[in-house]
Structure formats: C-alpha cells, structure tokens
PDB file of C-alpha atoms in Angstrom:
ATOM      1  CA  MET A   1     -59.118 -55.873 -64.428  1.00 36.00           C
ATOM      2  CA  GLN A   2     -57.999 -52.304 -64.613  1.00 37.00           C
ATOM      3  CA  LEU A   3     -56.045 -50.567 -62.136  1.00 36.00           C
ATOM      4  CA  VAL A   4     -57.679 -47.211 -61.810  1.00 36.00           C
ATOM      5  CA  ARG A   5     -55.497 -45.027 -60.387  1.00 39.00           C
ATOM      6  CA  GLN A   6     -57.158 -40.977 -59.678  1.00 38.00           C
ATOM      7  CA  ASN A   7     -55.042 -38.164 -60.675  1.00 42.00           C
ATOM      8  CA  ASP A   8     -52.147 -39.822 -60.672  1.00 40.00           C
ATOM      9  CA  LYS A   9     -50.069 -36.385 -61.709  1.00 39.00           C
ATOM     10  CA  PHE A  10     -51.485 -34.855 -58.587  1.00 36.00           C
ATOM     11  CA  SER A  11     -50.260 -37.906 -56.306  1.00 40.00           C
ATOM     12  CA  THR A  12     -47.116 -37.371 -58.314  1.00 40.00           C
ATOM     13  CA  ARG A  13     -46.649 -33.415 -57.071  1.00 42.00           C
ATOM     14  CA  ARG A  14     -48.001 -33.999 -53.542  1.00 42.00           C
ATOM     15  CA  LYS A  15     -45.722 -36.642 -53.340  1.00 41.00           C
ATOM     16  CA  SER A  16     -42.508 -34.265 -54.148  1.00 45.00           C
ATOM     17  CA  ARG A  17     -44.213 -31.764 -52.289  1.00 47.00           C
ATOM     18  CA  ARG A  18     -44.037 -33.794 -48.847  1.00 46.00           C
ATOM     19  CA  TRP A  19     -40.371 -35.030 -50.129  1.00 45.00           C
ATOM     20  CA  GLY A  20     -39.234 -31.585 -50.553  1.00 50.00           C
ATOM     21  CA  ARG A  21     -40.762 -30.302 -46.668  1.00 51.00           C
ATOM     22  CA  THR A  22     -39.342 -33.475 -45.540  1.00 47.00           C
ATOM     23  CA  ARG A  23     -35.474 -32.358 -47.314  1.00 52.00           C
ATOM     24  CA  ASP A  24     -36.390 -28.808 -45.885  1.00 53.00           C
ATOM     25  CA  ARG A  25     -37.070 -29.989 -42.012  1.00 52.00           C
ATOM     26  CA  VAL A  26     -34.116 -32.327 -42.893  1.00 43.00           C
ATOM     27  CA  SER A  27     -32.268 -29.463 -43.858  1.00 51.00           C
ATOM     28  CA  ARG A  28     -33.030 -27.368 -41.050  1.00 54.00           C
ATOM     29  CA  ALA A  29     -32.404 -29.866 -38.563  1.00 48.00           C
ATOM     30  CA  ARG A  30     -28.650 -30.045 -39.253  1.00 52.00           C
ATOM     31  CA  GLY A  31     -28.376 -26.656 -39.700  1.00 51.00           C
ATOM     32  CA  SER A  32     -29.506 -26.430 -36.657  1.00 50.00           C
ATOM     33  CA  ALA A  33     -27.394 -29.605 -35.165  1.00 48.00           C
ATOM     34  CA  ARG A  34     -24.632 -27.900 -37.049  1.00 51.00           C
ATOM     35  CA  SER A  35     -25.104 -24.397 -35.257  1.00 50.00           C
ATOM     36  CA  ARG A  36     -25.529 -26.763 -31.411  1.00 51.00           C
ATOM     37  CA  ALA A  37     -22.353 -27.876 -32.289  1.00 46.00           C
ATOM     38  CA  ARG A  38     -20.709 -24.799 -33.240  1.00 50.00           C
ATOM     39  CA  GLY A  39     -21.675 -22.878 -30.179  1.00 50.00           C
ATOM     40  CA  GLN A  40     -20.572 -26.114 -27.867  1.00 50.00           C
ATOM     41  CA  VAL A  41     -16.941 -25.659 -29.661  1.00 39.00           C
ATOM     42  CA  ARG A  42     -17.714 -22.528 -29.156  1.00 47.00           C
ATOM     43  CA  ALA A  43     -18.119 -22.239 -25.398  1.00 44.00           C
ATOM     44  CA  GLY A  44     -15.487 -24.769 -24.693  1.00 46.00           C
ATOM     45  CA  VAL A  45     -13.039 -22.536 -26.594  1.00 40.00           C
ATOM     46  CA  ALA A  46     -14.411 -20.028 -24.198  1.00 43.00           C
ATOM     47  CA  VAL A  47     -13.496 -21.893 -21.254  1.00 39.00           C
ATOM     48  CA  LEU A  48     -10.190 -23.504 -22.376  1.00 40.00           C
ATOM     49  CA  ALA A  49      -9.539 -20.042 -22.070  1.00 41.00           C
ATOM     50  CA  VAL A  50     -10.780 -18.864 -18.835  1.00 40.00           C
ATOM     51  CA  ALA A  51      -8.831 -21.683 -17.532  1.00 41.00           C
ATOM     52  CA  ALA A  52      -5.528 -20.923 -18.807  1.00 40.00           C
ATOM     53  CA  ILE A  53      -5.968 -17.300 -17.409  1.00 39.00           C
ATOM     54  CA  ALA A  54      -7.165 -19.024 -14.249  1.00 41.00           C
ATOM     55  CA  SER A  55      -4.266 -21.419 -14.550  1.00 42.00           C
ATOM     56  CA  GLY A  56      -1.941 -18.083 -15.953  1.00 43.00           C
ATOM     57  CA  CYS A  57      -2.526 -15.863 -12.436  1.00 41.00           C
ATOM     58  CA  ALA A  58      -2.367 -19.177 -10.019  1.00 41.00           C
ATOM     59  CA  SER A  59       1.215 -20.065 -11.451  1.00 42.00           C
ATOM     60  CA  GLY A  60       1.845 -16.443 -11.404  1.00 42.00           C
ATOM     61  CA  ALA A  61       1.443 -16.035  -7.951  1.00 41.00           C
ATOM     62  CA  ASP A  62       3.214 -19.165  -6.515  1.00 45.00           C
ATOM     63  CA  GLY A  63       6.187 -19.555  -8.999  1.00 44.00           C
ATOM     64  CA  GLY A  64       4.757 -22.732 -11.152  1.00 46.00           C
ATOM     65  CA  ALA A  65       5.253 -20.801 -14.810  1.00 49.00           C
ATOM     66  CA  ASN A  66       7.573 -21.503 -16.870  1.00 56.00           C
ATOM     67  CA  PRO A  67       9.168 -17.949 -18.083  1.00 49.00           C
ATOM     68  CA  ALA A  68      10.210 -16.854 -21.497  1.00 47.00           C
ATOM     69  CA  PRO A  69      13.763 -18.119 -22.670  1.00 50.00           C
ATOM     70  CA  GLY A  70      15.945 -15.615 -20.722  1.00 48.00           C
ATOM     71  CA  GLN A  71      13.363 -14.123 -18.740  1.00 47.00           C
ATOM     72  CA  GLN A  72      13.577 -14.393 -15.293  1.00 52.00           C
ATOM     73  CA  ARG A  73       9.955 -15.174 -13.723  1.00 51.00           C
ATOM     74  CA  LEU A  74       8.736 -12.369 -11.105  1.00 46.00           C
ATOM     75  CA  ASN A  75       7.550 -13.454  -7.797  1.00 58.00           C
ATOM     76  CA  ALA A  76       5.334 -10.970  -6.272  1.00 62.00           C
ATOM     77  CA  PRO A  77       5.459 -12.119  -2.683  1.00 68.00           C
ATOM     78  CA  PRO A  78       9.556 -10.859  -3.017  1.00 70.00           C
ATOM     79  CA  ALA A  79       8.898  -7.816  -5.128  1.00 67.00           C
ATOM     80  CA  ARG A  80       6.113  -6.706  -2.741  1.00 69.00           C
ATOM     81  CA  ALA A  81       9.033  -7.560   0.016  1.00 70.00           C
ATOM     82  CA  LEU A  82      12.019  -5.840  -1.808  1.00 72.00           C
ATOM     83  CA  ASP A  83       9.440  -2.581  -2.111  1.00 73.00           C
ATOM     84  CA  SER A  84       8.453  -3.162   1.418  1.00 74.00           C
ATOM     85  CA  TYR A  85      12.022  -2.755   2.449  1.00 71.00           C
ATOM     86  CA  ALA A  86      13.220  -0.381  -0.189  1.00 75.00           C
ATOM     87  CA  GLN A  87      10.086   1.725   2.013  1.00 76.00           C
ATOM     88  CA  LYS A  88      11.395   1.436   5.163  1.00 75.00           C
ATOM     89  CA  LEU A  89      15.095   2.396   4.388  1.00 74.00           C
ATOM     90  CA  ARG A  90      13.471   5.522   3.079  1.00 81.00           C
ATOM     91  CA  VAL A  91      12.006   5.894   6.060  1.00 83.00           C
ATOM     92  CA  ALA A  92      15.009   5.106   8.148  1.00 81.00           C
ATOM     93  CA  GLU A  93      17.113   7.810   5.991  1.00 85.00           C
ATOM     94  CA  VAL A  94      14.083  10.819   6.603  1.00 91.00           C
ATOM     95  CA  ALA A  95      14.309   9.662  10.615  1.00 91.00           C
ATOM     96  CA  ARG A  96      18.430   9.930  10.287  1.00 91.00           C
ATOM     97  CA  ALA A  97      18.117  13.362   9.056  1.00 95.00           C
ATOM     98  CA  ALA A  98      15.522  14.834  11.464  1.00 95.00           C
ATOM     99  CA  ALA A  99      17.670  13.529  13.634  1.00 95.00           C
ATOM    100  CA  ALA A 100      20.692  15.276  12.642  1.00 96.00           C
ATOM    101  CA  LYS A 101      18.639  18.388  12.393  1.00 96.00           C
ATOM    102  CA  ARG A 102      17.529  18.096  15.994  1.00 96.00           C
ATOM    103  CA  TRP A 103      21.334  17.264  17.300  1.00 97.00           C
ATOM    104  CA  GLY A 104      22.884  20.256  15.549  1.00 97.00           C
ATOM    105  CA  LEU A 105      24.659  18.741  12.848  1.00 97.00           C
ATOM    106  CA  ALA A 106      25.009  20.280   9.912  1.00 94.00           C
ATOM    107  CA  LYS A 107      24.619  17.439   7.124  1.00 96.00           C
ATOM    108  CA  THR A 108      23.040  14.051   7.688  1.00 96.00           C
ATOM    109  CA  PRO A 109      25.512  11.633   8.026  1.00 97.00           C
ATOM    110  CA  LEU A 110      26.225   9.619   5.216  1.00 97.00           C
ATOM    111  CA  THR A 111      25.339   5.858   5.466  1.00 95.00           C
ATOM    112  CA  ALA A 112      28.436   3.264   5.460  1.00 96.00           C
ATOM    113  CA  PRO A 113      28.666   0.462   2.650  1.00 95.00           C
ATOM    114  CA  ALA A 114      27.862  -2.603   2.702  1.00 94.00           C
ATOM    115  CA  ALA A 115      30.877  -4.511   4.852  1.00 93.00           C
ATOM    116  CA  PRO A 116      33.073  -6.697   2.960  1.00 92.00           C
ATOM    117  CA  ALA A 117      32.310 -10.642   2.680  1.00 91.00           C
ATOM    118  CA  ALA A 118      35.724 -11.321   2.454  1.00 91.00           C
ATOM    119  CA  LYS A 119      37.981  -9.412   5.544  1.00 92.00           C
ATOM    120  CA  ALA A 120      40.995  -8.220   4.780  1.00 92.00           C
ATOM    121  CA  LYS A 121      44.231  -9.273   6.108  1.00 94.00           C
ATOM    122  CA  ILE A 122      45.413  -7.256   9.100  1.00 96.00           C
ATOM    123  CA  THR A 123      49.206  -6.918   9.345  1.00 97.00           C
ATOM    124  CA  THR A 124      50.670  -4.551  12.279  1.00 98.00           C
ATOM    125  CA  ARG A 125      52.104  -1.426  10.941  1.00 98.00           C
ATOM    126  CA  LYS A 126      55.393  -0.681  10.349  1.00 97.00           C
ATOM    127  CA  GLY A 127      57.490   0.856  12.691  1.00 97.00           C
ATOM    128  CA  PHE A 128      54.670  -0.676  15.308  1.00 98.00           C
ATOM    129  CA  GLU A 129      56.566  -3.954  15.647  1.00 98.00           C
ATOM    130  CA  VAL A 130      58.009  -5.928  18.509  1.00 98.00           C
ATOM    131  CA  LYS A 131      60.587  -8.932  18.672  1.00 96.00           C
ATOM    132  CA  GLY A 132      58.666 -12.044  16.797  1.00 97.00           C
ATOM    133  CA  GLN A 133      55.838  -9.985  16.136  1.00 98.00           C
ATOM    134  CA  ALA A 134      54.640 -12.785  13.062  1.00 97.00           C
ATOM    135  CA  SER A 135      53.161 -14.397  16.459  1.00 97.00           C
ATOM    136  CA  LEU A 136      51.815 -12.163  18.281  1.00 98.00           C
ATOM    137  CA  PRO A 137      48.333  -9.919  17.338  1.00 98.00           C
ATOM    138  CA  PRO A 138      48.504  -7.280  15.063  1.00 98.00           C
ATOM    139  CA  VAL A 139      49.010  -3.426  15.689  1.00 98.00           C
ATOM    140  CA  PHE A 140      47.737  -1.412  13.781  1.00 98.00           C
ATOM    141  CA  THR A 141      45.759   2.226  12.534  1.00 98.00           C
ATOM    142  CA  THR A 142      43.967   1.281   9.770  1.00 98.00           C
ATOM    143  CA  ILE A 143      41.797  -1.416   8.335  1.00 97.00           C
ATOM    144  CA  PRO A 144      42.916  -2.003   4.435  1.00 96.00           C
ATOM    145  CA  THR A 145      39.812  -0.684   2.444  1.00 96.00           C
ATOM    146  CA  LYS A 146      39.176   1.392  -0.876  1.00 95.00           C
ATOM    147  CA  LYS A 147      36.235   2.572   0.782  1.00 96.00           C
ATOM    148  CA  LYS A 148      35.168   6.152   2.730  1.00 98.00           C
ATOM    149  CA  VAL A 149      34.700   4.649   6.056  1.00 98.00           C
ATOM    150  CA  VAL A 150      36.094   5.518   9.192  1.00 98.00           C
ATOM    151  CA  PHE A 151      36.103   4.146  12.150  1.00 98.00           C
ATOM    152  CA  LEU A 152      34.950   5.536  15.872  1.00 98.00           C
ATOM    153  CA  THR A 153      36.591   4.278  18.940  1.00 98.00           C
ATOM    154  CA  ILE A 154      35.513   5.414  22.403  1.00 98.00           C
ATOM    155  CA  ASP A 155      38.366   4.864  25.077  1.00 98.00           C
ATOM    156  CA  ASP A 156      37.653   4.175  29.164  1.00 97.00           C
ATOM    157  CA  GLY A 157      34.292   5.313  30.861  1.00 97.00           C
ATOM    158  CA  ALA A 158      35.030   8.367  32.779  1.00 97.00           C
ATOM    159  CA  GLU A 159      31.593  10.530  31.789  1.00 97.00           C
ATOM    160  CA  LYS A 160      28.590   8.540  31.939  1.00 98.00           C
ATOM    161  CA  ASP A 161      26.626  10.800  29.348  1.00 97.00           C
ATOM    162  CA  PRO A 162      22.701   9.151  28.499  1.00 97.00           C
ATOM    163  CA  ALA A 163      22.833  11.831  25.956  1.00 98.00           C
ATOM    164  CA  LEU A 164      25.607  10.308  24.365  1.00 98.00           C
ATOM    165  CA  LEU A 165      23.903   7.312  24.039  1.00 98.00           C
ATOM    166  CA  LYS A 166      20.740   8.688  22.687  1.00 98.00           C
ATOM    167  CA  MET A 167      22.438  10.610  20.436  1.00 98.00           C
ATOM    168  CA  MET A 168      23.771   7.742  18.894  1.00 98.00           C
ATOM    169  CA  GLY A 169      20.625   5.285  18.438  1.00 96.00           C
ATOM    170  CA  GLU A 170      19.092   8.488  17.506  1.00 96.00           C
ATOM    171  CA  LEU A 171      21.641   8.948  14.415  1.00 97.00           C
ATOM    172  CA  LYS A 172      22.648   5.133  13.790  1.00 96.00           C
ATOM    173  CA  ILE A 173      26.065   5.960  13.913  1.00 97.00           C
ATOM    174  CA  PRO A 174      27.974   2.606  15.308  1.00 98.00           C
ATOM    175  CA  TYR A 175      31.144   2.881  17.570  1.00 98.00           C
ATOM    176  CA  THR A 176      33.071   0.575  19.375  1.00 98.00           C
ATOM    177  CA  ALA A 177      34.110   1.162  23.314  1.00 98.00           C
ATOM    178  CA  PHE A 178      37.443   0.459  25.018  1.00 98.00           C
ATOM    179  CA  LEU A 179      36.218   0.121  28.827  1.00 98.00           C
ATOM    180  CA  SER A 180      38.886  -0.166  31.570  1.00 98.00           C
ATOM    181  CA  ASP A 181      37.285  -1.480  35.398  1.00 98.00           C
ATOM    182  CA  TYR A 182      38.490   0.962  37.998  1.00 98.00           C
ATOM    183  CA  LEU A 183      36.008   3.597  35.956  1.00 98.00           C
ATOM    184  CA  VAL A 184      33.455   1.696  34.495  1.00 98.00           C
ATOM    185  CA  LYS A 185      32.488  -0.152  38.018  1.00 97.00           C
ATOM    186  CA  GLU A 186      31.215   3.441  39.153  1.00 96.00           C
ATOM    187  CA  ASP A 187      28.598   1.951  36.459  1.00 98.00           C
ATOM    188  CA  TYR A 188      27.760  -0.962  34.934  1.00 98.00           C
ATOM    189  CA  GLY A 189      24.747  -0.748  33.893  1.00 98.00           C
ATOM    190  CA  TYR A 190      25.312   2.121  31.370  1.00 98.00           C
ATOM    191  CA  PHE A 191      27.626   0.728  29.574  1.00 98.00           C
ATOM    192  CA  LYS A 192      25.074  -3.101  28.954  1.00 98.00           C
ATOM    193  CA  LYS A 193      22.536  -0.331  27.929  1.00 98.00           C
ATOM    194  CA  MET A 194      25.656   0.478  25.430  1.00 98.00           C
ATOM    195  CA  GLN A 195      25.980  -2.967  24.511  1.00 98.00           C
ATOM    196  CA  SER A 196      22.608  -3.908  24.542  1.00 97.00           C
ATOM    197  CA  ARG A 197      22.160  -1.260  21.446  1.00 96.00           C
ATOM    198  CA  GLY A 198      25.005  -3.464  19.135  1.00 96.00           C
ATOM    199  CA  VAL A 199      27.986  -1.473  21.034  1.00 98.00           C
ATOM    200  CA  THR A 200      31.077  -4.049  20.912  1.00 98.00           C
ATOM    201  CA  LEU A 201      32.927  -3.626  24.989  1.00 98.00           C
ATOM    202  CA  ASN A 202      36.581  -4.321  23.942  1.00 98.00           C
ATOM    203  CA  ASN A 203      39.626  -4.080  26.627  1.00 98.00           C
ATOM    204  CA  HIS A 204      41.422  -1.060  28.518  1.00 98.00           C
ATOM    205  CA  THR A 205      43.155  -3.162  31.364  1.00 98.00           C
ATOM    206  CA  LEU A 206      41.476  -2.837  34.908  1.00 98.00           C
ATOM    207  CA  ASN A 207      43.557   0.052  36.062  1.00 98.00           C
ATOM    208  CA  HIS A 208      44.791   2.216  33.168  1.00 98.00           C
ATOM    209  CA  ARG A 209      48.487   1.437  33.862  1.00 98.00           C
ATOM    210  CA  TYR A 210      51.066   2.082  31.540  1.00 98.00           C
ATOM    211  CA  LEU A 211      51.795  -1.419  30.918  1.00 98.00           C
ATOM    212  CA  PRO A 212      56.196  -1.127  29.693  1.00 98.00           C
ATOM    213  CA  GLY A 213      56.613  -0.197  33.189  1.00 98.00           C
ATOM    214  CA  LEU A 214      55.145  -3.517  34.729  1.00 98.00           C
ATOM    215  CA  SER A 215      56.241  -7.056  34.101  1.00 98.00           C
ATOM    216  CA  TYR A 216      54.821  -9.768  32.010  1.00 98.00           C
ATOM    217  CA  GLU A 217      52.757 -11.017  34.799  1.00 98.00           C
ATOM    218  CA  GLY A 218      51.626  -8.044  36.012  1.00 98.00           C
ATOM    219  CA  GLN A 219      50.672  -6.753  32.590  1.00 98.00           C
ATOM    220  CA  ARG A 220      48.947  -9.988  32.106  1.00 98.00           C
ATOM    221  CA  ARG A 221      46.085  -9.294  35.414  1.00 98.00           C
ATOM    222  CA  GLU A 222      45.952  -6.138  33.787  1.00 98.00           C
ATOM    223  CA  ILE A 223      44.985  -7.893  30.600  1.00 98.00           C
ATOM    224  CA  CYS A 224      43.743 -11.122  31.342  1.00 98.00           C
ATOM    225  CA  GLY A 225      41.820  -9.439  34.594  1.00 98.00           C
ATOM    226  CA  MET A 226      39.819  -6.977  32.490  1.00 98.00           C
ATOM    227  CA  GLN A 227      38.650  -9.746  30.570  1.00 98.00           C
ATOM    228  CA  ASN A 228      37.074 -11.461  33.371  1.00 98.00           C
ATOM    229  CA  ILE A 229      35.537  -8.607  34.012  1.00 98.00           C
ATOM    230  CA  ILE A 230      33.574  -7.983  30.745  1.00 98.00           C
ATOM    231  CA  HIS A 231      32.445 -11.295  30.692  1.00 98.00           C
ATOM    232  CA  LYS A 232      31.679 -11.841  33.572  1.00 98.00           C
ATOM    233  CA  ARG A 233      29.045  -8.142  33.223  1.00 98.00           C
ATOM    234  CA  TYR A 234      28.186  -8.464  29.994  1.00 98.00           C
ATOM    235  CA  GLY A 235      28.923 -11.963  28.482  1.00 97.00           C
ATOM    236  CA  LYS A 236      31.594 -12.172  26.044  1.00 96.00           C
ATOM    237  CA  ARG A 237      35.397 -11.934  26.673  1.00 97.00           C
ATOM    238  CA  PRO A 238      37.142  -9.450  24.325  1.00 98.00           C
ATOM    239  CA  GLU A 239      38.620 -10.047  21.035  1.00 98.00           C
ATOM    240  CA  LEU A 240      40.615  -6.772  20.802  1.00 98.00           C
ATOM    241  CA  PHE A 241      43.105  -4.523  23.391  1.00 98.00           C
ATOM    242  CA  ARG A 242      43.529  -1.567  23.587  1.00 98.00           C
ATOM    243  CA  PRO A 243      46.816  -0.462  26.090  1.00 98.00           C
ATOM    244  CA  PRO A 244      46.901   2.369  27.459  1.00 98.00           C
ATOM    245  CA  TYR A 245      48.119   5.840  25.725  1.00 97.00           C
ATOM    246  CA  GLY A 246      49.066   3.880  23.069  1.00 98.00           C
ATOM    247  CA  ASN A 247      51.863   2.069  24.422  1.00 98.00           C
ATOM    248  CA  TYR A 248      53.298  -1.724  24.795  1.00 98.00           C
ATOM    249  CA  ASN A 249      56.199  -3.954  24.241  1.00 98.00           C
ATOM    250  CA  VAL A 250      56.789  -7.421  23.353  1.00 98.00           C
ATOM    251  CA  ASP A 251      55.115  -8.834  27.043  1.00 98.00           C
ATOM    252  CA  THR A 252      52.155  -6.200  26.312  1.00 98.00           C
ATOM    253  CA  LEU A 253      51.301  -8.174  23.193  1.00 98.00           C
ATOM    254  CA  ARG A 254      52.649 -11.570  24.769  1.00 98.00           C
ATOM    255  CA  ALA A 255      50.625 -11.167  27.698  1.00 98.00           C
ATOM    256  CA  ALA A 256      47.191 -10.070  25.307  1.00 98.00           C
ATOM    257  CA  LYS A 257      47.800 -13.367  23.327  1.00 98.00           C
ATOM    258  CA  SER A 258      47.949 -15.420  26.467  1.00 98.00           C
ATOM    259  CA  CYS A 259      44.531 -13.281  27.633  1.00 98.00           C
ATOM    260  CA  GLY A 260      42.454 -14.355  24.416  1.00 98.00           C
ATOM    261  CA  ILE A 261      43.348 -10.594  22.732  1.00 98.00           C
ATOM    262  CA  LYS A 262      43.217 -11.270  18.345  1.00 98.00           C
ATOM    263  CA  ALA A 263      43.900  -7.488  17.776  1.00 98.00           C
ATOM    264  CA  VAL A 264      45.037  -4.289  18.957  1.00 98.00           C
ATOM    265  CA  PRO A 265      43.755  -1.506  17.313  1.00 98.00           C
ATOM    266  CA  LEU A 266      44.969   2.203  18.021  1.00 98.00           C
ATOM    267  CA  TRP A 267      44.871   5.496  16.047  1.00 98.00           C
ATOM    268  CA  ALA A 268      45.022   7.484  13.355  1.00 98.00           C
ATOM    269  CA  SER A 269      43.282  10.924  14.808  1.00 98.00           C
ATOM    270  CA  GLU A 270      42.079  11.331  18.136  1.00 98.00           C
ATOM    271  CA  ALA A 271      38.904  13.259  18.952  1.00 98.00           C
ATOM    272  CA  PHE A 272      37.851  15.630  21.035  1.00 97.00           C
ATOM    273  CA  ALA A 273      34.726  18.918  21.687  1.00 97.00           C
ATOM    274  CA  ASP A 274      36.358  21.469  20.110  1.00 95.00           C
ATOM    275  CA  HIS A 275      39.243  19.927  17.395  1.00 96.00           C
ATOM    276  CA  MET A 276      40.631  16.948  15.675  1.00 97.00           C
ATOM    277  CA  GLU A 277      44.613  15.772  16.117  1.00 97.00           C
ATOM    278  CA  TRP A 278      46.262  14.144  13.769  1.00 97.00           C
ATOM    279  CA  ARG A 279      48.584  11.086  13.331  1.00 96.00           C
ATOM    280  CA  GLU A 280      49.556  11.157  10.256  1.00 95.00           C
ATOM    281  CA  TRP A 281      51.793  14.164   8.555  1.00 96.00           C
ATOM    282  CA  ASP A 282      49.292  15.489   6.010  1.00 96.00           C
ATOM    283  CA  ARG A 283      46.065  16.164   8.773  1.00 96.00           C
ATOM    284  CA  ASP A 284      43.534  14.277   6.992  1.00 97.00           C
ATOM    285  CA  LEU A 285      41.628  10.773   6.563  1.00 98.00           C
ATOM    286  CA  HIS A 286      42.166   8.305   5.014  1.00 98.00           C
ATOM    287  CA  PRO A 287      40.082   5.132   3.516  1.00 98.00           C
ATOM    288  CA  GLY A 288      39.644   2.840   7.065  1.00 98.00           C
ATOM    289  CA  ASP A 289      41.455   5.265   9.462  1.00 98.00           C
ATOM    290  CA  ILE A 290      40.390   4.697  13.373  1.00 98.00           C
ATOM    291  CA  ILE A 291      39.025   7.806  15.466  1.00 98.00           C
ATOM    292  CA  LEU A 292      39.992   7.818  19.029  1.00 98.00           C
ATOM    293  CA  THR A 293      38.172   9.811  21.564  1.00 98.00           C
ATOM    294  CA  HIS A 294      37.118   9.362  25.232  1.00 98.00           C
ATOM    295  CA  PHE A 295      34.355   9.345  27.462  1.00 98.00           C
ATOM    296  CA  ARG A 296      35.042  12.685  28.816  1.00 97.00           C
ATOM    297  CA  GLY A 297      32.592  15.828  29.610  1.00 95.00           C
ATOM    298  CA  ARG A 298      32.759  19.483  30.415  1.00 95.00           C
ATOM    299  CA  GLU A 299      35.331  18.914  33.239  1.00 93.00           C
ATOM    300  CA  ASP A 300      38.112  17.538  30.887  1.00 95.00           C
ATOM    301  CA  TRP A 301      37.019  19.570  27.387  1.00 94.00           C
ATOM    302  CA  LYS A 302      35.689  22.188  25.889  1.00 92.00           C
ATOM    303  CA  GLY A 303      32.339  20.224  25.596  1.00 96.00           C
ATOM    304  CA  THR A 304      30.632  17.687  26.153  1.00 97.00           C
ATOM    305  CA  MET A 305      30.048  14.437  24.467  1.00 97.00           C
ATOM    306  CA  PRO A 306      27.711  15.002  22.328  1.00 98.00           C
ATOM    307  CA  ASP A 307      29.989  17.986  21.164  1.00 97.00           C
ATOM    308  CA  MET A 308      32.775  16.141  20.570  1.00 98.00           C
ATOM    309  CA  ILE A 309      30.004  13.651  18.279  1.00 98.00           C
ATOM    310  CA  ARG A 310      29.308  16.952  16.558  1.00 97.00           C
ATOM    311  CA  LYS A 311      32.870  17.784  15.538  1.00 97.00           C
ATOM    312  CA  VAL A 312      33.931  14.470  14.790  1.00 98.00           C
ATOM    313  CA  MET A 313      30.910  14.426  12.132  1.00 98.00           C
ATOM    314  CA  LYS A 314      31.221  17.746  10.768  1.00 97.00           C
ATOM    315  CA  THR A 315      34.971  16.227  10.089  1.00 97.00           C
ATOM    316  CA  VAL A 316      33.987  12.990   8.536  1.00 98.00           C
ATOM    317  CA  THR A 317      31.067  14.130   6.687  1.00 98.00           C
ATOM    318  CA  ASP A 318      32.779  17.144   4.992  1.00 97.00           C
ATOM    319  CA  LYS A 319      35.698  14.915   3.519  1.00 97.00           C
ATOM    320  CA  GLY A 320      33.077  12.228   2.423  1.00 98.00           C
ATOM    321  CA  TYR A 321      33.450   9.600   4.807  1.00 98.00           C
ATOM    322  CA  ALA A 322      31.190   7.191   6.087  1.00 98.00           C
ATOM    323  CA  VAL A 323      31.183   5.804   9.967  1.00 98.00           C
ATOM    324  CA  ALA A 324      31.636   1.545   9.824  1.00 98.00           C
ATOM    325  CA  ARG A 325      31.608  -0.811  12.229  1.00 97.00           C
ATOM    326  CA  LEU A 326      34.802  -1.981  13.459  1.00 97.00           C
ATOM    327  CA  GLU A 327      34.155  -5.609  13.707  1.00 96.00           C
ATOM    328  CA  ASP A 328      32.628  -5.842  10.500  1.00 96.00           C
ATOM    329  CA  TYR A 329      36.233  -5.231   8.771  1.00 96.00           C
ATOM    330  CA  LEU A 330      37.989  -7.600  10.956  1.00 95.00           C
TER     331      LEU A 330
END
C-alpha cells in the first residue's frame, strides 16, 4: 500500500514557518535575558558606586581613608576646631582694641609671642655678683631673649586701686607683683583677686627694710617670714624675691636661698605716672628688659595707677614691644 502524503510541499513550508517563529521567540527571549543581565550589571555598578561614595564620606568623617602619597589627611573636626580657635582670637583682639580705646590708650597693646619651650639660662648680671655667687640665686635686670618683649613688675602693695585690676584684666596685660606684708595686710583680699586673674605674687619682705643693714638672721626673718605669709594667704611659696630698694649683700642671697628663693629679678627701667627712668646709658628698652613700678596713687604720683599703665604701654607699644609674663621665661 502506497502511503499518500497530502500537500507535502505546504507541510514543509508550515514547518519552516513554525521553526522561524520558534527561532524568533528564542532570539527575543535571549535578547531580553541579555538586556536584563545588562540592567542588573548597571544596577550593581550603581549600587557599588553609591556604596563607594558613602564609604568615602564615612572615611573622611572618621579619618579612616588613606590619603594619596604626599598628602595629609584632612580631618573635619580638627579643621572646625582650628577655625573656631581663630575666630575666638579675632573676637578677643577686637575686644582688646575696644578696651584700649576705653582706657585711653592711643594704640592697642601688642600681643606677646608664645613663650619659648626651652628656657634660657639665667645668670647674674656682670657687676651685680657677690662672693660665692655661683651657688646663690642669680641677680638680673634682663631676661636673655631676642624677642621684642619686656616684663612688667609692680612692688610693695600700698595702693589698692580696683581700676588697676579691671584695666589689666580687660587689656590682657600680664604682670608680676612683689609684695610687702606691712602694706598688703591692710587688704589681703585685693591681692587674692589679683592672683585669681593669673598674677603671680612674689616676695618683697615683711617690712621693706634695708636688708644689708640687718644681720643674716634678721634678713632671713624678713624673707622667710614673707614666704610664710604668702603661702598661708595665697597657697604657694614664691620662688622670686626682690630686695627693697634693690639693695642686697651676700647674706641677703644666702638667706633668700635658704627660704626657697630661686631667682632675684631687679629692673632695667622704672615707670611712673608721668615719666620713665632708665638704668641703661641709652635710655631705651631692650629685648627681655624688666620694668619696675609701684602700687601708688595721687598721694605719691602725679596721677593714678591707670595713668602709670598708660605711660608704660605708650612707651612699650611705640617702640614695637609687647609685655610678656615673666614667669614664662624663667
């Protein structure tokens, strides 16, 4: 029996069309799969990019990122702290300028540079030595430094002018006091306020006696007695001592050393309310000079203590100097 195939040519064409459609569907499916894969890759890359950016931001915040070779890592909090510090300095300088104007200063006092990390060796000024000086506290009128700074010191304690405390506080001018008990005891509280504002209180003896006229024991009572008063009233035994009138002998320095004194600053110039007096032949300031003045008012001067400060600061500032803290250089 002969097998009859109906319309075999047509059947072949239909098979061909079905195969073509199938191939197209497969091709479209593969294309769609490839498109989806490409989309997933792009999405993955985007996610990684976002993650990298976030990671970079986080690293910048906590300092975890490694800087490129030769670069310094920029930490935002320290940068902000530095900016805040600079802003405080600007505000303080504006306030100081306003205070200078308010107190009648023609110029704002110059700001002292930072104190040296390594202190200079202090030695006795030539011509001021006593026998055995090498083992005794040094006597000097100037601190060795190349910086244009001077040091303001105020002696005894007779005048207790509240305006001085206010003026020096507002102007931020450092100074050191050398006190005698027979004057200070009238108002210990005044000098306590001074101490609370950063002023160091040092020894100028109990009764402001002419020390070379006393015995060794008499000098020791004057010096050690004042050490005890300052320790009792203000909580600290001084390391600096200034003999009344600047007069001393070997017994003075021996007694001072036995009482815990380490140095004896004298002065290179002296300030009054209306003039300056000079020790040096050139009648001028020098780097590291110590300026002496006193707690005095109109009963003794042609002016007040604020007048004296105005005179000192005009002299110092006009010559390009700043007032620094004596203890920072010793």
